[in-house]
Coordinates of C-alpha atoms and ligand atoms in Angstrom, one line a residue:
M2 CA -27.4 -31.1 -14.6
E3 CA -27.7 -27.3 -14.8
S4 CA -25.8 -25.7 -17.6
Y5 CA -25.8 -22.0 -18.5
R6 CA -23.7 -21.7 -21.6
G7 CA -25.1 -18.4 -22.7
V8 CA -23.5 -16.5 -20.0
P9 CA -20.5 -14.5 -21.2
A10 CA -17.1 -15.4 -19.9
W11 CA -16.5 -12.1 -18.2
A12 CA -19.7 -12.5 -16.2
A13 CA -18.8 -16.0 -15.2
A14 CA -15.3 -14.8 -14.2
L15 CA -16.9 -12.0 -12.1
V16 CA -19.2 -14.5 -10.4
G17 CA -16.1 -16.5 -9.5
L18 CA -14.3 -13.5 -8.2
V19 CA -17.2 -12.4 -6.0
T20 CA -17.6 -16.0 -4.8
G21 CA -13.9 -16.0 -3.8
A22 CA -14.4 -12.6 -2.0
V23 CA -17.4 -14.0 0.0
A24 CA -15.5 -17.1 0.9
L25 CA -12.6 -15.0 2.1
G26 CA -14.7 -12.5 3.9
V27 CA -16.6 -15.2 5.8
S28 CA -13.5 -17.1 6.7
W29 CA -12.0 -13.9 8.1
L30 CA -15.1 -13.2 10.1
V31 CA -14.9 -16.7 11.6
A32 CA -11.2 -16.4 12.1
G33 CA -12.0 -13.2 14.1
V34 CA -14.7 -14.9 16.1
V35 CA -12.8 -18.0 17.1
K36 CA -9.5 -16.1 17.4
A37 CA -7.8 -18.4 14.9
S38 CA -4.1 -17.9 14.9
A39 CA -4.1 -16.5 11.3
F40 CA -6.2 -15.4 8.4
P41 CA -6.6 -17.8 5.5
V42 CA -4.7 -16.6 2.4
L43 CA -2.2 -15.0 4.7
T44 CA -1.4 -18.4 6.0
V45 CA -1.0 -19.5 2.4
G46 CA 1.4 -16.6 2.0
D47 CA 3.2 -17.7 5.2
A48 CA 3.4 -21.3 3.9
V49 CA 4.8 -19.9 0.6
V50 CA 7.4 -18.1 2.5
D51 CA 8.4 -21.1 4.5
L52 CA 8.4 -23.5 1.6
S53 CA 10.3 -21.2 -0.8
P54 CA 13.9 -22.1 -1.4
S55 CA 16.4 -19.8 0.4
W56 CA 17.7 -18.3 -2.9
L57 CA 14.2 -17.2 -3.8
K58 CA 13.7 -15.6 -0.3
D59 CA 17.1 -13.9 -0.5
W60 CA 16.3 -12.7 -3.9
A61 CA 12.9 -11.4 -2.8
I62 CA 14.4 -9.5 0.2
R63 CA 17.1 -8.1 -2.1
T64 CA 14.8 -7.1 -4.9
F65 CA 11.7 -5.9 -3.1
G66 CA 13.3 -4.9 0.3
E67 CA 10.7 -4.2 2.8
A68 CA 8.0 -4.5 0.2
D69 CA 8.7 -8.2 -0.1
K70 CA 5.6 -9.1 1.8
A71 CA 3.3 -6.8 -0.2
V72 CA 4.7 -8.4 -3.3
L73 CA 4.2 -11.9 -2.0
I74 CA 0.6 -11.2 -0.9
S75 CA -0.1 -9.6 -4.3
G76 CA 1.3 -12.6 -6.0
V77 CA -0.8 -15.0 -3.9
S78 CA -3.8 -12.8 -4.5
V79 CA -3.4 -12.8 -8.3
V80 CA -3.1 -16.6 -8.4
L81 CA -6.1 -16.8 -6.1
A82 CA -8.1 -14.4 -8.2
A83 CA -7.3 -16.3 -11.4
F84 CA -8.4 -19.5 -9.6
A85 CA -11.6 -17.9 -8.5
A86 CA -12.4 -16.6 -11.9
G87 CA -11.8 -20.1 -13.3
I88 CA -14.2 -21.5 -10.6
G89 CA -16.8 -19.0 -12.0
V90 CA -16.4 -20.2 -15.5
L91 CA -16.6 -23.8 -14.5
A92 CA -19.7 -23.2 -12.4
F93 CA -21.6 -22.1 -15.5
R94 CA -20.8 -25.4 -17.2
D95 CA -21.8 -27.4 -14.1
L96 CA -22.3 -26.0 -10.7
R97 CA -20.7 -29.1 -9.3
Y98 CA -17.4 -28.2 -11.0
G99 CA -17.5 -24.8 -9.3
H100 CA -18.1 -26.4 -6.0
A101 CA -15.3 -28.8 -6.6
G102 CA -13.0 -25.9 -7.3
L103 CA -13.9 -24.3 -4.0
V104 CA -13.1 -27.5 -2.2
V105 CA -9.7 -27.6 -3.8
L106 CA -9.1 -24.0 -2.7
G107 CA -10.2 -25.0 0.8
A108 CA -7.9 -28.0 0.8
I109 CA -4.9 -25.7 -0.1
G110 CA -5.9 -23.4 2.7
L111 CA -6.2 -26.2 5.2
A112 CA -2.8 -27.7 4.2
A113 CA -1.2 -24.2 4.5
S114 CA -2.9 -23.5 7.9
L115 CA -2.4 -26.9 9.6
T116 CA 1.3 -27.1 8.7
R117 CA 2.0 -23.7 10.3
P118 CA 3.9 -24.1 13.5
E119 CA 1.4 -22.1 15.5
A120 CA -1.6 -24.0 14.0
G121 CA -4.5 -25.1 16.2
L122 CA -7.5 -27.2 15.4
L123 CA -9.6 -24.0 15.5
D124 CA -7.8 -22.8 12.4
V125 CA -9.9 -25.4 10.4
L126 CA -13.2 -23.5 11.1
P127 CA -12.6 -20.4 9.1
I128 CA -11.6 -22.4 6.1
L129 CA -14.6 -24.7 6.3
A130 CA -16.9 -21.7 6.8
G131 CA -15.3 -20.0 3.9
V132 CA -15.8 -22.9 1.6
G133 CA -19.4 -23.3 2.7
A134 CA -20.2 -19.7 2.2
G135 CA -18.5 -19.8 -1.2
M136 CA -20.6 -22.7 -2.3
V137 CA -23.8 -20.9 -1.3
A138 CA -22.7 -17.7 -2.9
L139 CA -21.7 -19.5 -6.1
S140 CA -25.0 -21.4 -6.4
R141 CA -27.0 -18.2 -5.9
L142 CA -25.0 -16.1 -8.2
V143 CA -25.1 -18.7 -11.0
R144 CA -28.8 -19.0 -10.7
R145 CA -29.5 -15.3 -10.5
S146 CA -27.4 -14.4 -13.5
A147 CA -28.8 -17.1 -15.7
A148 CA -32.5 -16.8 -15.3
P149 CA -34.3 -18.2 -18.3
G150 CA -37.9 -17.5 -19.1
S151 CA -38.2 -13.8 -19.4
G152 CA -36.9 -13.0 -22.8
R153 CA -35.6 -9.8 -21.4
S154 CA -32.8 -9.1 -19.0
G155 CA -33.5 -7.8 -15.6
T156 CA -37.0 -9.1 -15.0
A157 CA -36.1 -12.2 -13.1
E158 CA -36.9 -12.0 -9.5
A159 CA -33.7 -11.5 -7.6
G160 CA -32.8 -14.3 -5.2
T161 CA -35.6 -16.6 -6.2
A162 CA -35.2 -20.3 -6.3
A163 CA -33.1 -21.8 -9.0
P164 CA -34.6 -21.6 -12.4
Q165 CA -34.8 -24.9 -14.2
P166 CA -33.6 -24.4 -17.7
E167 CA -34.4 -27.9 -18.7
S168 CA -38.0 -27.8 -17.7
E169 CA -38.6 -24.6 -19.5
A170 CA -36.6 -25.4 -22.5
G171 CA -39.6 -25.9 -24.7
L172 CA -40.7 -22.3 -24.2
H173 CA -37.5 -20.5 -23.8
P174 CA -34.6 -22.8 -24.6
A175 CA -31.3 -21.9 -23.0
P176 CA -28.8 -21.0 -25.7
G177 CA -26.4 -23.6 -26.7
E178 CA -28.4 -26.4 -25.0
E179 CA -28.3 -29.6 -26.9
G180 CA -31.4 -30.3 -29.0
T181 CA -32.6 -26.7 -29.2
V182 CA -32.9 -24.6 -32.3
V183 CA -31.5 -21.5 -30.8
T184 CA -28.2 -20.5 -32.2
A185 CA -27.0 -18.0 -29.7
P186 CA -23.4 -16.9 -29.9
P187 CA -21.3 -17.9 -26.9
I188 CA -20.6 -14.3 -26.1
M189 CA -23.6 -12.1 -25.5
R190 CA -24.2 -8.9 -27.4
A191 CA -26.5 -6.2 -26.0
G192 CA -30.1 -6.8 -26.9
D193 CA -29.2 -10.1 -28.3
D194 CA -30.3 -13.4 -26.9
L195 CA -30.7 -12.4 -23.2
R196 CA -32.9 -15.2 -22.3
A197 CA -30.2 -17.1 -20.4
F198 CA -28.4 -14.1 -19.1
D199 CA -30.0 -11.9 -16.5
R200 CA -27.8 -8.9 -16.4
R201 CA -29.6 -7.2 -13.6
G202 CA -29.8 -10.3 -11.6
L203 CA -26.1 -10.8 -12.0
L204 CA -25.2 -7.2 -11.1
T205 CA -27.4 -7.0 -8.0
G206 CA -26.1 -10.4 -6.9
L207 CA -22.5 -9.4 -7.4
L208 CA -23.1 -6.2 -5.5
S209 CA -24.7 -7.9 -2.5
G210 CA -21.8 -10.4 -2.6
V211 CA -19.2 -7.7 -2.5
V212 CA -21.0 -5.9 0.3
M213 CA -21.3 -9.1 2.3
A214 CA -17.7 -10.0 1.7
G215 CA -16.5 -6.5 2.7
A216 CA -18.6 -6.4 5.9
A217 CA -17.6 -9.9 7.0
G218 CA -13.9 -9.3 6.3
A219 CA -13.9 -5.9 8.2
A220 CA -15.8 -7.4 11.1
G221 CA -13.3 -10.3 11.2
R222 CA -10.4 -7.9 11.3
L223 CA -12.0 -5.9 14.2
L224 CA -12.7 -9.1 16.1
S225 CA -9.2 -10.4 15.6
G226 CA -8.1 -8.3 18.5
G227 CA -5.7 -5.9 16.8
A228 CA -7.5 -2.9 18.2
E229 CA -7.2 -4.1 21.8
V230 CA -3.5 -4.7 21.4
D231 CA -2.9 -1.2 20.0
Q232 CA -4.8 0.2 23.0
A233 CA -2.8 -1.9 25.5
R234 CA 0.4 -0.7 23.8
V235 CA -0.5 3.0 23.8
G236 CA -1.7 2.8 27.4
L237 CA 1.5 1.2 28.7
T238 CA 3.4 3.2 31.3
L239 CA 7.1 2.4 31.0
P240 CA 9.0 1.6 34.2
S241 CA 12.0 3.9 34.8
P242 CA 15.3 2.2 34.3
A243 CA 17.2 0.8 37.3
T244 CA 20.3 1.1 35.2
A245 CA 20.3 4.1 32.9
A246 CA 22.1 4.0 29.5
K247 CA 25.6 5.4 29.4
P248 CA 25.3 9.1 28.6
V249 CA 25.5 9.8 24.9
P250 CA 28.6 12.0 24.4
A251 CA 27.9 15.4 22.9
G252 CA 29.6 14.6 19.6
S253 CA 27.8 11.3 18.8
D254 CA 25.5 12.8 16.2
L255 CA 27.3 15.0 13.7
K256 CA 23.9 16.2 12.5
I257 CA 24.9 16.2 8.9
R258 CA 22.1 16.2 6.4
G259 CA 21.8 12.9 4.6
L260 CA 23.9 11.1 7.3
S261 CA 22.0 8.4 9.4
P262 CA 21.1 10.0 12.7
F263 CA 22.7 8.4 15.7
F264 CA 19.3 7.1 16.9
T265 CA 17.1 5.7 14.2
P266 CA 13.5 6.9 14.8
N267 CA 11.1 3.9 15.2
A268 CA 9.2 4.9 12.2
D269 CA 12.3 4.6 10.0
F270 CA 13.7 1.5 11.7
Y271 CA 14.2 -1.3 9.2
R272 CA 11.9 -4.3 9.6
V273 CA 12.8 -7.9 8.7
D274 CA 10.7 -10.9 9.7
T275 CA 8.8 -13.8 8.2
A276 CA 5.4 -12.6 9.4
I277 CA 2.9 -11.5 6.8
I278 CA 0.6 -9.9 9.3
V279 CA 2.5 -9.2 12.5
P280 CA 1.4 -11.2 15.5
K281 CA -0.8 -9.0 17.8
V282 CA 0.0 -10.2 21.2
E283 CA -2.0 -9.0 24.2
P284 CA 0.4 -8.2 27.1
G285 CA -2.4 -9.5 29.4
S286 CA -2.2 -13.0 28.1
W287 CA 1.5 -12.9 27.1
T288 CA 3.9 -15.2 28.9
L289 CA 7.5 -16.2 28.5
K290 CA 8.3 -19.8 29.2
I291 CA 11.9 -20.7 30.0
H292 CA 12.5 -24.4 30.0
G293 CA 14.7 -27.2 28.7
M294 CA 18.1 -27.6 30.3
V295 CA 17.4 -25.7 33.4
D296 CA 17.0 -26.6 37.1
R297 CA 13.7 -24.6 37.5
P298 CA 11.5 -23.9 34.5
I299 CA 10.1 -20.4 34.7
E300 CA 7.0 -18.8 33.3
L301 CA 6.9 -15.0 33.3
T302 CA 3.9 -12.8 32.8
F303 CA 4.1 -9.3 31.4
A304 CA 3.5 -7.9 34.9
D305 CA 6.4 -10.0 36.2
L306 CA 8.6 -8.7 33.5
M307 CA 7.6 -5.1 34.1
R308 CA 8.5 -5.5 37.8
R309 CA 12.1 -6.6 37.1
P310 CA 14.9 -4.1 37.3
M311 CA 15.0 -2.4 33.9
V312 CA 18.2 -1.8 32.0
E313 CA 18.5 0.9 29.4
A314 CA 21.0 0.3 26.6
D315 CA 21.8 1.7 23.2
V316 CA 22.3 -1.1 20.7
T317 CA 22.7 -1.1 17.0
L318 CA 20.7 -4.0 15.4
C319 CA 21.7 -5.3 12.1
C320 CA 20.4 -8.0 9.7
V321 CA 22.6 -10.7 8.2
S322 CA 20.8 -10.0 4.9
N323 CA 22.3 -6.6 4.8
E324 CA 24.4 -6.2 1.6
V325 CA 27.5 -4.1 1.9
G326 CA 26.1 -0.6 1.9
G327 CA 22.6 -1.8 2.6
P328 CA 19.9 -0.4 4.7
Y329 CA 19.0 -3.2 7.2
I330 CA 20.7 -1.6 10.2
G331 CA 19.4 0.8 12.9
N332 CA 20.3 2.1 16.3
A333 CA 17.9 2.4 19.2
R334 CA 17.7 2.9 22.9
W335 CA 16.2 -0.3 24.3
L336 CA 14.7 -0.8 27.8
G337 CA 14.3 -4.3 29.2
A338 CA 15.1 -6.9 31.7
R339 CA 18.6 -8.5 31.7
L340 CA 18.2 -11.9 30.1
A341 CA 21.2 -13.4 32.0
D342 CA 19.5 -12.7 35.3
I343 CA 16.3 -14.4 34.3
L344 CA 18.3 -17.4 33.0
R345 CA 20.4 -17.6 36.2
E346 CA 17.2 -17.8 38.2
A347 CA 16.1 -20.7 36.0
G348 CA 19.5 -22.3 36.6
V349 CA 21.1 -23.1 33.2
H350 CA 22.8 -26.4 33.0
K351 CA 26.6 -26.4 32.4
D352 CA 26.4 -28.4 29.2
A353 CA 23.8 -26.2 27.5
D354 CA 25.1 -23.8 24.9
M355 CA 22.0 -22.6 23.0
L356 CA 19.0 -20.5 23.7
L357 CA 16.3 -21.6 21.3
S358 CA 13.7 -18.8 21.4
T359 CA 10.3 -19.0 19.7
S360 CA 8.0 -16.2 18.7
A361 CA 4.2 -16.0 19.0
D362 CA 4.1 -16.9 15.3
G363 CA 6.4 -19.9 15.6
W364 CA 9.6 -18.4 14.2
T365 CA 12.7 -19.7 16.0
C366 CA 16.1 -18.4 16.8
G367 CA 19.2 -19.9 18.2
T368 CA 21.4 -17.7 20.4
P369 CA 24.7 -18.8 21.9
A370 CA 24.1 -19.0 25.7
D371 CA 27.7 -17.9 26.6
V372 CA 27.2 -14.6 24.6
V373 CA 24.0 -13.8 26.5
M374 CA 25.6 -14.7 29.9
D375 CA 28.9 -12.8 29.4
G376 CA 27.7 -9.5 31.0
R377 CA 26.8 -7.6 27.8
D378 CA 23.4 -5.8 27.7
A379 CA 21.5 -8.8 26.4
L380 CA 17.9 -7.8 27.0
L381 CA 14.4 -9.0 27.1
A382 CA 13.2 -5.6 25.8
I383 CA 9.9 -3.9 26.2
A384 CA 10.6 -0.5 24.8
M385 CA 12.4 1.1 21.9
N386 CA 13.5 4.8 21.8
G387 CA 11.3 5.7 24.8
E388 CA 8.0 4.1 23.7
A389 CA 6.6 0.6 24.1
L390 CA 7.9 -1.7 21.3
P391 CA 6.0 -1.0 18.1
V392 CA 4.0 -4.0 17.1
D393 CA 6.2 -4.4 14.0
H394 CA 9.2 -4.6 16.3
G395 CA 8.0 -7.2 18.7
F396 CA 5.4 -5.9 21.1
P397 CA 5.1 -6.8 24.0
A398 CA 8.6 -8.2 24.3
R399 CA 11.6 -9.1 22.2
Q400 CA 15.3 -10.1 22.6
V401 CA 18.1 -7.7 21.9
V402 CA 21.7 -9.0 22.0
P403 CA 24.6 -6.6 21.1
G404 CA 27.0 -8.1 18.6
L405 CA 24.8 -10.8 17.0
Y406 CA 22.9 -10.5 13.8
G407 CA 19.1 -10.3 14.3
Y408 CA 18.4 -13.8 13.0
V409 CA 20.3 -15.4 15.8
S410 CA 19.4 -12.9 18.6
A411 CA 16.6 -10.5 18.2
T412 CA 13.4 -12.6 18.5
K413 CA 10.3 -10.4 18.3
W414 CA 7.0 -11.4 20.0
V415 CA 9.1 -13.9 22.0
T416 CA 7.1 -16.3 24.1
E417 CA 9.5 -19.2 24.8
I418 CA 13.1 -19.8 25.4
K419 CA 14.3 -23.4 25.4
V420 CA 17.7 -23.9 26.9
T421 CA 19.3 -26.6 24.8
R422 CA 22.4 -27.4 22.7
F423 CA 23.4 -26.5 19.1
D424 CA 24.0 -30.2 18.4
R425 CA 20.4 -31.1 19.4
D426 CA 18.3 -28.2 18.1
E427 CA 18.1 -26.1 15.0
A428 CA 16.5 -22.6 14.5
Y429 CA 14.4 -21.4 11.6
W430 CA 17.1 -20.2 9.2
T431 CA 19.7 -22.9 9.8
P432 CA 18.3 -25.6 7.5
R433 CA 17.6 -22.8 5.0
G434 CA 21.2 -22.1 4.3
W435 CA 22.3 -19.7 7.0
S436 CA 25.0 -20.3 9.6
A437 CA 23.8 -21.5 13.0
K438 CA 25.9 -18.8 14.6
G439 CA 26.0 -15.2 13.4
P440 CA 28.4 -12.7 15.1
I441 CA 28.1 -9.3 13.4
K442 CA 31.0 -8.5 11.0
T443 CA 32.8 -5.2 11.1
Q444 CA 31.4 -3.0 8.4
S445 CA 31.1 0.6 7.2
R446 CA 28.8 2.4 4.9
I447 CA 28.9 5.7 2.9
D448 CA 25.7 7.6 3.4
L449 CA 26.6 10.8 1.5
P450 CA 27.1 11.7 -1.2
K451 CA 24.5 9.2 -2.5
S452 CA 25.8 6.6 -4.9
G453 CA 25.4 7.9 -8.5
A454 CA 24.8 11.5 -7.4
T455 CA 26.2 14.5 -9.2
V456 CA 28.1 16.8 -6.8
P457 CA 29.5 20.2 -7.3
V458 CA 33.2 20.8 -7.8
G459 CA 35.1 21.8 -4.7
R460 CA 35.1 20.9 -1.0
T461 CA 32.7 18.0 -0.5
T462 CA 31.6 16.2 2.6
V463 CA 31.7 12.4 2.6
A464 CA 30.1 10.8 5.7
G465 CA 28.6 7.5 6.9
V466 CA 28.4 5.0 9.7
A467 CA 30.6 2.1 10.8
W468 CA 29.9 -0.7 13.2
A469 CA 31.4 -3.6 15.0
Q470 CA 29.0 -4.2 17.8
H471 CA 30.4 -5.1 21.2
K472 CA 34.0 -4.7 19.8
G473 CA 33.8 -1.0 18.9
I474 CA 35.1 1.0 15.9
D475 CA 38.7 2.4 16.2
A476 CA 39.2 3.9 12.8
V477 CA 37.5 4.6 9.5
E478 CA 39.5 5.3 6.3
V479 CA 38.3 6.6 3.0
R480 CA 40.0 6.7 -0.4
I481 CA 39.1 8.3 -3.6
D482 CA 39.9 6.6 -7.0
R483 CA 42.1 4.0 -5.2
G484 CA 44.4 6.8 -4.0
P485 CA 45.9 6.8 -0.5
W486 CA 43.6 6.0 2.4
R487 CA 42.8 9.0 4.5
Q488 CA 41.6 8.9 8.1
A489 CA 38.0 9.9 8.6
R490 CA 37.0 11.9 11.7
L491 CA 35.1 9.6 14.0
A492 CA 32.1 10.8 16.0
E493 CA 31.8 9.7 19.6
A494 CA 29.8 6.7 20.7
P495 CA 28.6 5.9 24.2
T496 CA 29.6 2.2 24.1
A497 CA 31.0 -0.4 21.7
D498 CA 27.5 -1.7 21.1
T499 CA 26.4 1.1 18.7
W500 CA 27.5 2.3 15.3
R501 CA 29.7 5.4 15.0
Q502 CA 29.3 8.1 12.5
W503 CA 32.4 9.3 10.5
V504 CA 33.1 12.1 8.2
I505 CA 35.7 13.5 5.7
D506 CA 35.1 17.1 5.2
D507 CA 38.2 18.2 3.2
W508 CA 37.8 16.3 -0.1
E509 CA 38.4 18.8 -3.0
A510 CA 36.2 17.2 -5.6
T511 CA 37.5 17.7 -9.2
P512 CA 35.4 17.4 -12.3
G513 CA 34.7 13.9 -13.6
E514 CA 33.7 10.5 -12.3
H515 CA 35.1 9.4 -9.0
T516 CA 35.0 6.2 -6.9
I517 CA 34.8 6.6 -3.1
E518 CA 35.6 3.6 -0.9
V519 CA 35.4 3.1 2.9
R520 CA 36.8 0.6 5.3
A521 CA 36.7 0.3 9.1
T522 CA 39.0 -1.0 11.7
D523 CA 37.5 -2.4 14.9
A524 CA 38.9 -2.3 18.4
T525 CA 40.5 -5.7 18.1
G526 CA 42.7 -4.2 15.4
Y527 CA 40.9 -6.0 12.6
T528 CA 40.5 -4.1 9.3
Q529 CA 37.6 -5.0 7.0
T530 CA 38.6 -7.3 4.3
S531 CA 38.1 -6.2 0.7
D532 CA 37.1 -9.8 -0.2
Q533 CA 33.5 -9.7 -1.2
A534 CA 31.3 -12.4 0.4
P535 CA 27.6 -12.7 -0.2
V536 CA 25.1 -12.2 2.7
A537 CA 24.6 -16.0 3.0
P538 CA 25.5 -17.9 5.1
D539 CA 26.8 -15.5 7.7
G540 CA 27.0 -11.9 6.5
A541 CA 28.4 -9.9 3.6
T542 CA 32.0 -8.7 3.5
G543 CA 33.8 -6.2 1.3
W544 CA 34.3 -2.4 1.1
H545 CA 31.4 -0.2 0.4
A546 CA 32.2 1.7 -2.8
I547 CA 30.2 4.4 -4.6
R548 CA 30.6 6.3 -7.8
V549 CA 29.8 10.0 -8.0
N550 CA 29.9 12.5 -10.9
V551 CA 31.5 15.8 -10.1
A552 CA 30.4 18.7 -12.3
Ligands
MTE628 N1 9.5 -13.4 15.5 C1 10.5 -13.0 14.7 N2 11.5 -12.3 15.2 C2 12.5 -11.9 14.4 C3 12.5 -12.2 13.0 C4 11.4 -13.0 12.5 O1 11.4 -13.3 11.3 N3 10.4 -13.3 13.4 N4 13.6 -11.8 12.2 C5 14.8 -11.5 12.9 C6 15.7 -10.8 12.0 S1 16.3 -11.7 10.7 C7 16.1 -9.5 12.2 S2 17.3 -8.8 11.3 C8 15.5 -8.7 13.3 C9 15.0 -7.4 12.8 O2 14.3 -6.7 13.8 P1 13.4 -5.4 13.4 O3 12.4 -5.9 12.4 O4 12.9 -4.9 14.7 O5 14.4 -4.4 12.8 O6 14.4 -9.4 13.9 C10 14.6 -10.7 14.2 N5 13.5 -11.2 14.9
MO629 MO1 18.0 -10.5 9.8

């Protein structure tokens, strides 16, 4: 048994960390080479997302917003780093313990990878390679940093075969070893007993480990095909629409500073999904399978899709997780093929009521078939605001259905639509505490002034947006300090499928604290309820209210 007890804990922990980095780097490299469906660690993150209880996920989305994934990855990384450091410490007690630690890490990675819906057998390879590389790195690092026999640090030959502390114990006993007379402190001090701790060997070893890990990881990322997908996306020439969008009336954008613009630029468009790294789907190999309760299953290639008559439509997308007054809503001009036409070609059975769509990363979504077939602009979209779908927003193709929350309609990176029934199939969020069906609730939001802002005394503009997709907004009312409701002036909107801006420009703000509330009435005559409902299971209700300080 090899034991190197004279090595300080920080050095042992560093050895563990670099071992972990090498293992990861090599596994990423192999993932890139074999085109595995995901990178290890990120799969662990994915598994954490899927296994987390809904309250935790909801809390994370609420607390961290769009940074929720970064926070998750940081969390997984911190745990992993602590584990790796522990492996280093163990390895200096007995290399076999360190190796066992790596095997445990690999087993966690395997469990996470193989339980992913998109998992293939190939996903095993990166993890096996990573564990193997980690073992080699760990053995080498341990031996390099604990070279006995010199009496000085830094003289041991880097990368030489393992020193044998036992065999040399008579001459240069390793500190702390049973039966020796050396009384080395467990933590090294400079110039002190350096016989078992080769500082230079350790540092050069760590350095080469870091370089290897970085190079392997970077190569893996390159090989994973992301660059090709970006190229394909940028090189895409969009077909011109067979059906153009309804002209946007002149007054649709009030162009008030601080008010959400009528069209949300792609770069500012909210993003919600369960993907930790977004699927990079090459349009050349993308297909959409339509099967299940149909007369003729269909498989569309991207070229097939591009040849179909294109419909342009302005649709406001909204997330069910959007709190009253929240940011998870955006309006865009979409370009795509009409889903209903494609489904009609497949021949949907009369008793089918659900379209269960699946994304390239295995997420699923259940959309009521009648909604998609009722003539609204339900699209298989390829473009957003005049450019190919951004990768984050579903390149090369996604669903867009006006009037339904994103989790039941807006599948990004969509690759499959199974025509089925709600009483036979369940989509991703349904067993996680969200309603199987999710029509968008009529809502309104105050964009300015900002909540908590201090505004000057006198005439003050209050403005925001209101939405009731596919019904349309008929009125927006605002009240100050629970006084009488006043009608806001509504901006135009091309169709009932988008939000509408609204404004009050004659509020004479008086000094002090004021509460501003808003409520909308949709074209069915329904006025937003003041009852506050949480986002789960089917969307928040209540009036958006803000407080401002006038001074
Ligand atoms: N593949 C996939 N598509 C998805 C999701 C997802 O997690 N995975 N989330 C849905 C949800 S909950 C919403 S609100 C919309 C958000 O679309 P966006 O990110 O383009 O704004 O995408 C939908 N499509
Ligand atoms: Mo959502």
